[in-house]
Amino acid sequence: MTVRDICSIGHPALRVEAACVPPSEIASDRVQGIIDDLIDTMRHANGAGLAANQIGETARIVVIEVNDNPRYPYKPPIPLTVAVNPELEVLDDETVVINEGCLSVPLRGDVVRSVNLRVRYFDRDGNEHRVKARGLAAGTWQHECDHLDGVLITDRADPSTLCTWEEFERHHRDAFIERISRFVERVGS
Ligand code: ZN
């Protein structure tokens, strides 16, 4: 297990449509090694998720984990999830504006995301999962799966909302957390 370098915006791997992992190869040393490195690298960088493209591996693999994350203190916890060949199905027209950051982009920005998803993926043991995701967790899935299609938040964000982390903390954080907290309470009720 290795903490890998994370590609920054401009690295060609971030613009590649990643290839599906044949189910027969999920158990291979190559794929298991990519998964181990993704987990180590995500945790080392305090990320909420990481896609294989971000460490220069163009295979459809993402990892997601949220627990007391200092980068995203408002995010609800998500246990470690390894998703191979994830597929998202948007369940309805409800959307929410989420201010997102990315380990590959030095800016944050407001992105419109679907609120209700069904997610289908294989775990690292090759077992198939079908789960529903909602709200901020659904936003995280959409962000990570965008990476597998070569899409970054700078493609989706309202350009007028792009912001450094420092200026976000100074000027926008409180309003965003208040807005998204109300949203989380509302969707949770
Ligand atoms: Zn990202």
GROMACS .gro file of C-alpha atoms and ligand atoms in nm:
model
  190
    1MET     CA    1   0.000   0.000   0.000
    2THR     CA    2   0.143   0.330  -0.109
    3VAL     CA    3   0.048   0.694  -0.085
    4ARG     CA    4   0.058   0.800  -0.449
    5ASP     CA    5   0.094   1.143  -0.607
    6ILE     CA    6  -0.243   1.295  -0.691
    7CYS     CA    7  -0.274   1.435  -1.044
    8SER     CA    8  -0.364   1.803  -1.063
    9ILE     CA    9  -0.586   1.970  -1.320
   10GLY     CA   10  -0.392   1.967  -1.647
   11HIS     CA   11  -0.271   1.607  -1.606
   12PRO     CA   12  -0.398   1.410  -1.908
   13ALA     CA   13  -0.517   1.116  -1.693
   14LEU     CA   14  -0.788   1.340  -1.548
   15ARG     CA   15  -0.939   1.379  -1.895
   16VAL     CA   16  -0.948   1.012  -1.991
   17GLU     CA   17  -1.267   0.808  -1.989
   18ALA     CA   18  -1.155   0.523  -1.763
   19ALA     CA   19  -1.195   0.163  -1.881
   20CYS     CA   20  -1.431  -0.086  -1.718
   21VAL     CA   21  -1.258  -0.349  -1.505
   22PRO     CA   22  -1.344  -0.698  -1.632
   23PRO     CA   23  -1.504  -0.877  -1.333
   24SER     CA   24  -1.253  -1.160  -1.371
   25GLU     CA   25  -0.972  -0.910  -1.304
   26ILE     CA   26  -1.108  -0.760  -0.981
   27ALA     CA   27  -0.911  -1.015  -0.775
   28SER     CA   28  -0.587  -0.952  -0.966
   29ASP     CA   29  -0.283  -0.805  -0.793
   30ARG     CA   30  -0.299  -0.504  -1.025
   31VAL     CA   31  -0.657  -0.410  -0.939
   32GLN     CA   32  -0.622  -0.490  -0.568
   33GLY     CA   33  -0.304  -0.279  -0.562
   34ILE     CA   34  -0.482   0.017  -0.721
   35ILE     CA   35  -0.758  -0.015  -0.459
   36ASP     CA   36  -0.507  -0.026  -0.171
   37ASP     CA   37  -0.325   0.278  -0.306
   38LEU     CA   38  -0.650   0.471  -0.356
   39ILE     CA   39  -0.750   0.413   0.007
   40ASP     CA   40  -0.406   0.512   0.142
   41THR     CA   41  -0.384   0.818  -0.080
   42MET     CA   42  -0.739   0.936  -0.001
   43ARG     CA   43  -0.682   0.903   0.373
   44HIS     CA   44  -0.340   1.071   0.358
   45ALA     CA   45  -0.492   1.371   0.178
   46ASN     CA   46  -0.805   1.386   0.399
   47GLY     CA   47  -1.019   1.335   0.090
   48ALA     CA   48  -1.383   1.226   0.101
   49GLY     CA   49  -1.331   1.020  -0.213
   50LEU     CA   50  -1.076   0.942  -0.481
   51ALA     CA   51  -1.105   0.807  -0.833
   52ALA     CA   52  -0.838   0.597  -1.004
   53ASN     CA   53  -0.781   0.865  -1.270
   54GLN     CA   54  -0.653   1.092  -0.994
   55ILE     CA   55  -0.355   0.862  -0.931
   56GLY     CA   56  -0.298   0.811  -1.304
   57GLU     CA   57  -0.479   0.476  -1.332
   58THR     CA   58  -0.752   0.487  -1.595
   59ALA     CA   59  -0.969   0.206  -1.456
   60ARG     CA   60  -1.325   0.253  -1.331
   61ILE     CA   61  -1.256   0.235  -0.957
   62VAL     CA   62  -1.346   0.487  -0.686
   63VAL     CA   63  -1.314   0.487  -0.309
   64ILE     CA   64  -1.531   0.696  -0.076
   65GLU     CA   65  -1.502   0.748   0.300
   66VAL     CA   66  -1.617   1.025   0.533
   67ASN     CA   67  -1.559   1.032   0.907
   68ASP     CA   68  -1.483   1.357   1.093
   69ASN     CA   69  -1.317   1.498   0.785
   70PRO     CA   70  -1.140   1.832   0.851
   71ARG     CA   71  -1.176   1.928   0.482
   72TYR     CA   72  -1.551   1.870   0.490
   73PRO     CA   73  -1.675   1.893   0.853
   74TYR     CA   74  -2.041   1.922   0.739
   75LYS     CA   75  -2.048   1.595   0.544
   76PRO     CA   76  -2.246   1.306   0.688
   77PRO     CA   77  -2.032   0.998   0.760
   78ILE     CA   78  -1.992   0.736   0.489
   79PRO     CA   79  -1.816   0.407   0.573
   80LEU     CA   80  -1.525   0.307   0.350
   81THR     CA   81  -1.673   0.207   0.017
   82VAL     CA   82  -1.472   0.057  -0.270
   83ALA     CA   83  -1.666   0.072  -0.596
   84VAL     CA   84  -1.552  -0.101  -0.915
   85ASN     CA   85  -1.743  -0.012  -1.235
   86PRO     CA   86  -1.994   0.213  -1.052
   87GLU     CA   87  -2.308   0.308  -1.245
   88LEU     CA   88  -2.540   0.586  -1.134
   89GLU     CA   89  -2.911   0.611  -1.208
   90VAL     CA   90  -3.081   0.944  -1.133
   91LEU     CA   91  -3.418   0.867  -0.975
   92ASP     CA   92  -3.601   1.199  -1.009
   93ASP     CA   93  -3.563   1.568  -1.102
   94GLU     CA   94  -3.475   1.697  -0.754
   95THR     CA   95  -3.143   1.885  -0.750
   96VAL     CA   96  -2.930   2.069  -0.496
   97VAL     CA   97  -2.640   2.314  -0.534
   98ILE     CA   98  -2.336   2.177  -0.350
   99ASN     CA   99  -2.012   2.368  -0.298
  100GLU     CA  100  -1.750   2.108  -0.388
  101GLY     CA  101  -1.377   2.074  -0.359
  102CYS     CA  102  -1.147   1.824  -0.529
  103LEU     CA  103  -0.802   1.691  -0.449
  104SER     CA  104  -0.706   1.753  -0.814
  105VAL     CA  105  -0.831   2.113  -0.835
  106PRO     CA  106  -0.710   2.396  -0.607
  107LEU     CA  107  -1.052   2.566  -0.612
  108ARG     CA  108  -1.401   2.506  -0.480
  109GLY     CA  109  -1.719   2.585  -0.668
  110ASP     CA  110  -2.097   2.545  -0.670
  111VAL     CA  111  -2.217   2.243  -0.868
  112VAL     CA  112  -2.576   2.135  -0.935
  113ARG     CA  113  -2.621   1.771  -0.834
  114SER     CA  114  -2.908   1.525  -0.839
  115VAL     CA  115  -3.042   1.450  -0.491
  116ASN     CA  116  -3.165   1.093  -0.537
  117LEU     CA  117  -2.961   0.819  -0.698
  118ARG     CA  118  -2.946   0.446  -0.729
  119VAL     CA  119  -2.586   0.320  -0.742
  120ARG     CA  120  -2.474  -0.016  -0.873
  121TYR     CA  121  -2.115  -0.131  -0.827
  122PHE     CA  122  -1.890  -0.423  -0.748
  123ASP     CA  123  -1.687  -0.428  -0.426
  124ARG     CA  124  -1.324  -0.544  -0.411
  125ASP     CA  125  -1.438  -0.904  -0.357
  126GLY     CA  126  -1.643  -0.893  -0.676
  127ASN     CA  127  -1.980  -0.881  -0.500
  128GLU     CA  128  -2.244  -0.668  -0.667
  129HIS     CA  129  -2.417  -0.396  -0.465
  130ARG     CA  130  -2.723  -0.183  -0.539
  131VAL     CA  131  -2.774   0.102  -0.296
  132LYS     CA  132  -2.964   0.429  -0.284
  133ALA     CA  133  -2.779   0.753  -0.214
  134ARG     CA  134  -2.930   1.088  -0.123
  135GLY     CA  135  -2.821   1.447  -0.069
  136LEU     CA  136  -2.453   1.511   0.003
  137ALA     CA  137  -2.370   1.142  -0.025
  138ALA     CA  138  -2.532   1.138  -0.371
  139GLY     CA  139  -2.321   1.443  -0.457
  140THR     CA  140  -2.004   1.258  -0.359
  141TRP     CA  141  -2.095   0.965  -0.584
  142GLN     CA  142  -2.159   1.201  -0.877
  143HIS     CA  143  -1.829   1.383  -0.817
  144GLU     CA  144  -1.624   1.063  -0.809
  145CYS     CA  145  -1.800   0.906  -1.108
  146ASP     CA  146  -1.745   1.228  -1.306
  147HIS     CA  147  -1.371   1.164  -1.265
  148LEU     CA  148  -1.413   0.826  -1.435
  149ASP     CA  149  -1.560   1.009  -1.734
  150GLY     CA  150  -1.281   1.269  -1.742
  151VAL     CA  151  -1.502   1.544  -1.598
  152LEU     CA  152  -1.386   1.793  -1.332
  153ILE     CA  153  -1.576   2.038  -1.109
  154THR     CA  154  -1.442   2.326  -1.318
  155ASP     CA  155  -1.652   2.187  -1.607
  156ARG     CA  156  -1.970   2.183  -1.400
  157ALA     CA  157  -1.933   2.474  -1.156
  158ASP     CA  158  -2.092   2.813  -1.205
  159PRO     CA  159  -1.768   3.002  -1.292
  160SER     CA  160  -1.868   3.301  -1.078
  161THR     CA  161  -1.861   3.075  -0.768
  162LEU     CA  162  -1.505   2.944  -0.816
  163CYS     CA  163  -1.310   3.023  -0.504
  164THR     CA  164  -0.987   2.932  -0.326
  165TRP     CA  165  -1.020   2.729  -0.007
  166GLU     CA  166  -0.892   3.025   0.194
  167GLU     CA  167  -1.150   3.267   0.055
  168PHE     CA  168  -1.423   3.003   0.090
  169GLU     CA  169  -1.342   2.970   0.460
  170ARG     CA  170  -1.336   3.346   0.500
  171HIS     CA  171  -1.643   3.450   0.304
  172HIS     CA  172  -1.869   3.162   0.203
  173ARG     CA  173  -1.831   2.869   0.441
  174ASP     CA  174  -2.085   2.972   0.704
  175ALA     CA  175  -2.360   3.053   0.454
  176PHE     CA  176  -2.300   2.727   0.270
  177ILE     CA  177  -2.305   2.517   0.585
  178GLU     CA  178  -2.625   2.686   0.701
  179ARG     CA  179  -2.788   2.627   0.364
  180ILE     CA  180  -2.674   2.267   0.330
  181SER     CA  181  -2.755   2.185   0.694
  182ARG     CA  182  -3.113   2.296   0.641
  183PHE     CA  183  -3.115   2.081   0.331
  184VAL     CA  184  -2.979   1.778   0.516
  185GLU     CA  185  -3.233   1.824   0.794
  186ARG     CA  186  -3.509   1.859   0.545
  187VAL     CA  187  -3.413   1.550   0.349
  188GLY     CA  188  -3.361   1.358   0.671
  189SER     CA  189  -3.705   1.437   0.811
  190ZN      ZN  190  -1.235   1.519  -0.732
   0.00000   0.00000   0.00000
